[in-house]
Coordinates of C-alpha atoms in Angstrom, one line a residue:
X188 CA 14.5 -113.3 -99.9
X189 CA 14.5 -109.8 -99.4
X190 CA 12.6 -107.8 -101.7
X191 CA 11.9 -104.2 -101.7
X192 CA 8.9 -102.7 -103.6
X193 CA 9.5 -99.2 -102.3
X194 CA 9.7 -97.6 -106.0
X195 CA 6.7 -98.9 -106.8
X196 CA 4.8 -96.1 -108.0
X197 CA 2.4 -94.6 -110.2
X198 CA 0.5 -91.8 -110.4
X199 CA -3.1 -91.8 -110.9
X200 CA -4.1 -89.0 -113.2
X201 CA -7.0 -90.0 -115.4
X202 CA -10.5 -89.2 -114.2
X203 CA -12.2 -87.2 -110.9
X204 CA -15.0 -88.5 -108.9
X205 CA -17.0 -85.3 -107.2
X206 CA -20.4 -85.7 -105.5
X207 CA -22.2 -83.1 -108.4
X208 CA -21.5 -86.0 -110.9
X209 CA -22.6 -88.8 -109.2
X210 CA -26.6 -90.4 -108.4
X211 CA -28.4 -90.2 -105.2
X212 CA -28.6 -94.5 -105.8
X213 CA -25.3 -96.0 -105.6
X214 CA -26.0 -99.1 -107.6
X215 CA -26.5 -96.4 -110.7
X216 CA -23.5 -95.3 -110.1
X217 CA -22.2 -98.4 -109.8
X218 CA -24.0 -99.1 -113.1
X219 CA -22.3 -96.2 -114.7
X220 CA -18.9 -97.2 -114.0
X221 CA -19.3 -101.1 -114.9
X222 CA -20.0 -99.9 -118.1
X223 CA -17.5 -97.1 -118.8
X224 CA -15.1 -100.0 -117.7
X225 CA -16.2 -102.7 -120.0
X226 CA -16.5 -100.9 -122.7
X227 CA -13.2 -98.5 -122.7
X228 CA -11.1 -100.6 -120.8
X229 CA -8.8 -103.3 -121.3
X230 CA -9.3 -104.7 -118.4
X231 CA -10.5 -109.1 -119.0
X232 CA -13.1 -109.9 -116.5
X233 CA -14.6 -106.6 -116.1
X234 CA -17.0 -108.8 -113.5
X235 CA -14.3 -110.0 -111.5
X236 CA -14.6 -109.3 -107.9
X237 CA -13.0 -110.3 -104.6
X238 CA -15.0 -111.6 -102.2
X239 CA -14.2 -111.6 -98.7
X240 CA -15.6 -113.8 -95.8
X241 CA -15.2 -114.6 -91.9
X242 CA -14.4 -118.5 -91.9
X243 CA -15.6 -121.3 -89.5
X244 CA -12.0 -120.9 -88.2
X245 CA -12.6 -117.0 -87.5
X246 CA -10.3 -115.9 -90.0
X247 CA -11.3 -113.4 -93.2
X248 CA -10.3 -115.5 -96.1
X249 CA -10.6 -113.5 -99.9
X250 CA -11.2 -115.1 -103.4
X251 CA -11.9 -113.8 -106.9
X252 CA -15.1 -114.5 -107.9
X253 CA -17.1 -113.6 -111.0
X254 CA -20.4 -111.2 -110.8
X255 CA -23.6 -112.9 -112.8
X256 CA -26.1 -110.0 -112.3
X257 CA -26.7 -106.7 -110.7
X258 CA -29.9 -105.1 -109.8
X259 CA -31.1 -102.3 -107.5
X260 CA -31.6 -105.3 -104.9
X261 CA -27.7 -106.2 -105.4
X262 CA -25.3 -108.3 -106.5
X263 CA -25.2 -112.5 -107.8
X264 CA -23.0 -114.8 -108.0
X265 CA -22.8 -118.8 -108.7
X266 CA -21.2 -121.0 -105.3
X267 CA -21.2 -124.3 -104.4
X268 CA -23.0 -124.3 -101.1
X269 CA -21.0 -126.9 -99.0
X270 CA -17.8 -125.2 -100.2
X271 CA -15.8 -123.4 -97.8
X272 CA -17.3 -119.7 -98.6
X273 CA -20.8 -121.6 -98.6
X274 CA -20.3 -122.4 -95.4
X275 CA -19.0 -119.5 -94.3
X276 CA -21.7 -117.1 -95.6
X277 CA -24.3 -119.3 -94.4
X278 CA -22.7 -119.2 -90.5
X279 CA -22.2 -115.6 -90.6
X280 CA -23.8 -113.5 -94.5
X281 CA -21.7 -110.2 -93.3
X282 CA -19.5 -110.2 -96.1
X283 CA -17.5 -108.0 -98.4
X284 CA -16.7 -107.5 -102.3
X285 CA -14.5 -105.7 -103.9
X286 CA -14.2 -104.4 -107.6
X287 CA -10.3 -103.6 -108.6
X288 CA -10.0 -102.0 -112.4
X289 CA -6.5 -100.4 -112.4
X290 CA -6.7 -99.4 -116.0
X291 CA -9.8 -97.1 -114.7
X292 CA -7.5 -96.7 -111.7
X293 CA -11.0 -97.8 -110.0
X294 CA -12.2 -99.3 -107.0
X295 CA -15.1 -100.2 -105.3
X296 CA -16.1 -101.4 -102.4
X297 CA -19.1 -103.3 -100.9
X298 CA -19.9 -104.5 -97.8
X299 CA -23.5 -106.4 -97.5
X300 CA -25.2 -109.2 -96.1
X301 CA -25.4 -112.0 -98.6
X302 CA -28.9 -114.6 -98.8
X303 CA -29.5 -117.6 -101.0
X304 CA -31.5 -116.4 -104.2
X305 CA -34.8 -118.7 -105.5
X306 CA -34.4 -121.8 -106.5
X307 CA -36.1 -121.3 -110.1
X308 CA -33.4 -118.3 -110.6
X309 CA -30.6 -120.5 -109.5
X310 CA -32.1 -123.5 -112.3
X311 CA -32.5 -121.2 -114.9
X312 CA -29.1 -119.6 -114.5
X313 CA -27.6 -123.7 -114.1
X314 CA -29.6 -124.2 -117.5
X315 CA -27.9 -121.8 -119.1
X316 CA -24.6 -123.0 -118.2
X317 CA -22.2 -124.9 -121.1
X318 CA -22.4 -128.2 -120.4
X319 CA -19.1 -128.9 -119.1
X320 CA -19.8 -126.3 -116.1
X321 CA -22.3 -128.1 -115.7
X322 CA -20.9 -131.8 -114.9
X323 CA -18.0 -130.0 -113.6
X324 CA -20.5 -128.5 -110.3
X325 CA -21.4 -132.2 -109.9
X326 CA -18.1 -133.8 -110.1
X327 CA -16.2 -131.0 -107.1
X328 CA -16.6 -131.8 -104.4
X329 CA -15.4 -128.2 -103.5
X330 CA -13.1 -126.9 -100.9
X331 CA -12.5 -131.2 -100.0
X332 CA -9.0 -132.5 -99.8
X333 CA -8.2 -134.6 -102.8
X334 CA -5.4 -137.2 -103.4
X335 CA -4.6 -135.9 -106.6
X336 CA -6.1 -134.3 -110.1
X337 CA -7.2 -138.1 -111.6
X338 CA -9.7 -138.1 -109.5
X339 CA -11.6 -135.4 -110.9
X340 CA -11.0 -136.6 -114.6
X341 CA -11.9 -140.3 -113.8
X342 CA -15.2 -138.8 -111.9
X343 CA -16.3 -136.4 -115.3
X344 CA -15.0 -139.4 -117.5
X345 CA -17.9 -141.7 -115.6
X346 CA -20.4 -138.8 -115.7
X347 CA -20.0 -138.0 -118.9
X348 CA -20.7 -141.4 -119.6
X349 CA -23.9 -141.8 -117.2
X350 CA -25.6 -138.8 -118.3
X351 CA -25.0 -138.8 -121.9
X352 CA -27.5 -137.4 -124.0
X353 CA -29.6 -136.6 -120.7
X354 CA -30.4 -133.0 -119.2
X355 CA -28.5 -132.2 -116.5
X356 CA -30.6 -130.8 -112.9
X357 CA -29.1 -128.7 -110.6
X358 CA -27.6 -129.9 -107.8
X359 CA -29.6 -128.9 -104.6
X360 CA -26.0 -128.1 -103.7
X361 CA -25.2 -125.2 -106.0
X362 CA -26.3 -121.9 -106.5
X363 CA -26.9 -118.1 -106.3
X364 CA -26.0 -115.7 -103.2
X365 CA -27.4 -112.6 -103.6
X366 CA -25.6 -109.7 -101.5
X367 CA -27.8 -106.9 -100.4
X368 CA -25.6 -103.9 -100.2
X369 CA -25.4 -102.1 -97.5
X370 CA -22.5 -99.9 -97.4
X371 CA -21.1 -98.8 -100.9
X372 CA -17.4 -96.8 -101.3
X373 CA -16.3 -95.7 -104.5
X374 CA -12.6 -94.9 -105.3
X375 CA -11.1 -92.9 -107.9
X376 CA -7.2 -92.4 -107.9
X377 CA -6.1 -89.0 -108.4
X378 CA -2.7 -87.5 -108.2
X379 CA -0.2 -87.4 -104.9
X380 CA -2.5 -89.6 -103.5
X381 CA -4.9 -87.5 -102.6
X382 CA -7.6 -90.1 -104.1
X383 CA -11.4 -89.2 -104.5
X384 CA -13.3 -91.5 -102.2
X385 CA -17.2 -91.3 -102.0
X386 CA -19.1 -93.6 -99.3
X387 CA -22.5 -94.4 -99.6
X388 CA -24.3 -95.6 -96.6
X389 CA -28.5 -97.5 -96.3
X390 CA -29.9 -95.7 -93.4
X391 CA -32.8 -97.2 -91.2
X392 CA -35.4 -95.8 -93.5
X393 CA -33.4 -97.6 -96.9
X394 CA -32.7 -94.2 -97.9
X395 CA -28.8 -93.5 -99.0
X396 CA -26.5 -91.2 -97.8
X397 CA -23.2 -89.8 -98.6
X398 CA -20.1 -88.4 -97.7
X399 CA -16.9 -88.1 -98.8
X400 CA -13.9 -89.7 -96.8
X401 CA -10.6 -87.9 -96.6
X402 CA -8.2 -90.5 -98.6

């Protein structure tokens, strides 16, 4: 196979991103743009994100996962703990995450170290879950080999069985990561590639700082 992808182009004309339009607090920005995205853009999962790890075998590994709550503090999301990224972040929280909306021809980029959130948020986000999330974080055993896709139906078949009409607890296996940004870059596409791209960075004394990074 031999495919070339050398005319792929396009060129990104629709917005600016200059440092006299833009907060002193990143995660406003950030705000600002999550926004303007959902609401004018086509764009599905506007809380998408990729998030990248270093893995027990000391390679990065990437995945899509979905953003459940942003605050000054930073960003949530909903794992599996014994998973493969649980383990990961556990053995090493440095981690990355990534925000990709090419209809905004957008991106961000975040890298921050990532710590387990408190229990009674974790149970109260699980509670609000539809019930079939919620036997399906019981019945993966995620990241594990399986023999083949049976499995998992036969093992949601019995628990739907055990557990009917009971409330279902979280698992002390599953829950919220919280990452605590540290670094924050915000891209804008602009034409001939000269891109706007505005870095934030937490200083020793938590205060931000900018600068702009040729693209």
């Amino acid at each position: 196979m031999n495919t070339d992808l050398g005319n792929y182009r396009k060129s990104y004309e629709k917005q600016e991103l200059l440092e006299n339009n833009v907060s002193d607090n990143p995660m406003e920005l950030f705000q600002k743009w999550f926004h303007d995205v959902d609401e004018n853009f086509d764009i599905g999962e506007t809380n998408a994100m990729t998030l990248s790890t270093l893995g027990m075998d000391g390679f990065p590994k990437s995945r899509v996962v979905l953003l459940k709550k942003f605050t000054y503090e930073g960003f949530i999301f909903y794992t599996n703990y014994d998973s493969e990224k649980g383990k990961a972040i556990i053995n090493n929280p440095n981690v990355c995450l990534s925000f990709f909306w090419p209809a905004a021809e957008r991106q961000i980029i975040i890298k921050g170290k990532a710590e387990k959130i408190a229990e009674n948020l974790s149970d109260g986000y699980f509670e609000s879950r539809p019930r079939g999330s919620q036997l399906g974080a019981l019945v993966s055993h995620q990241s594990d080999v399986i023999e083949n896709r049976d499995i998992l139906e036969k093992r949601l078949q019995a628990l739907e069985k055990e557990l009917e009409g009971q409330e279902i607890e979280r698992p002390e296996f599953w829950g919220g990561f919280i990452i605590k940004p540290v670094e924050i870059e915000f891209w804008q596409g602009r034409p001939n590639r000269l891109h706007d791209r505005l870095r934030y960075q937490l200083d020793d004394d938590f205060n931000w700082n900018l600068d702009r990074l040729s693209p």
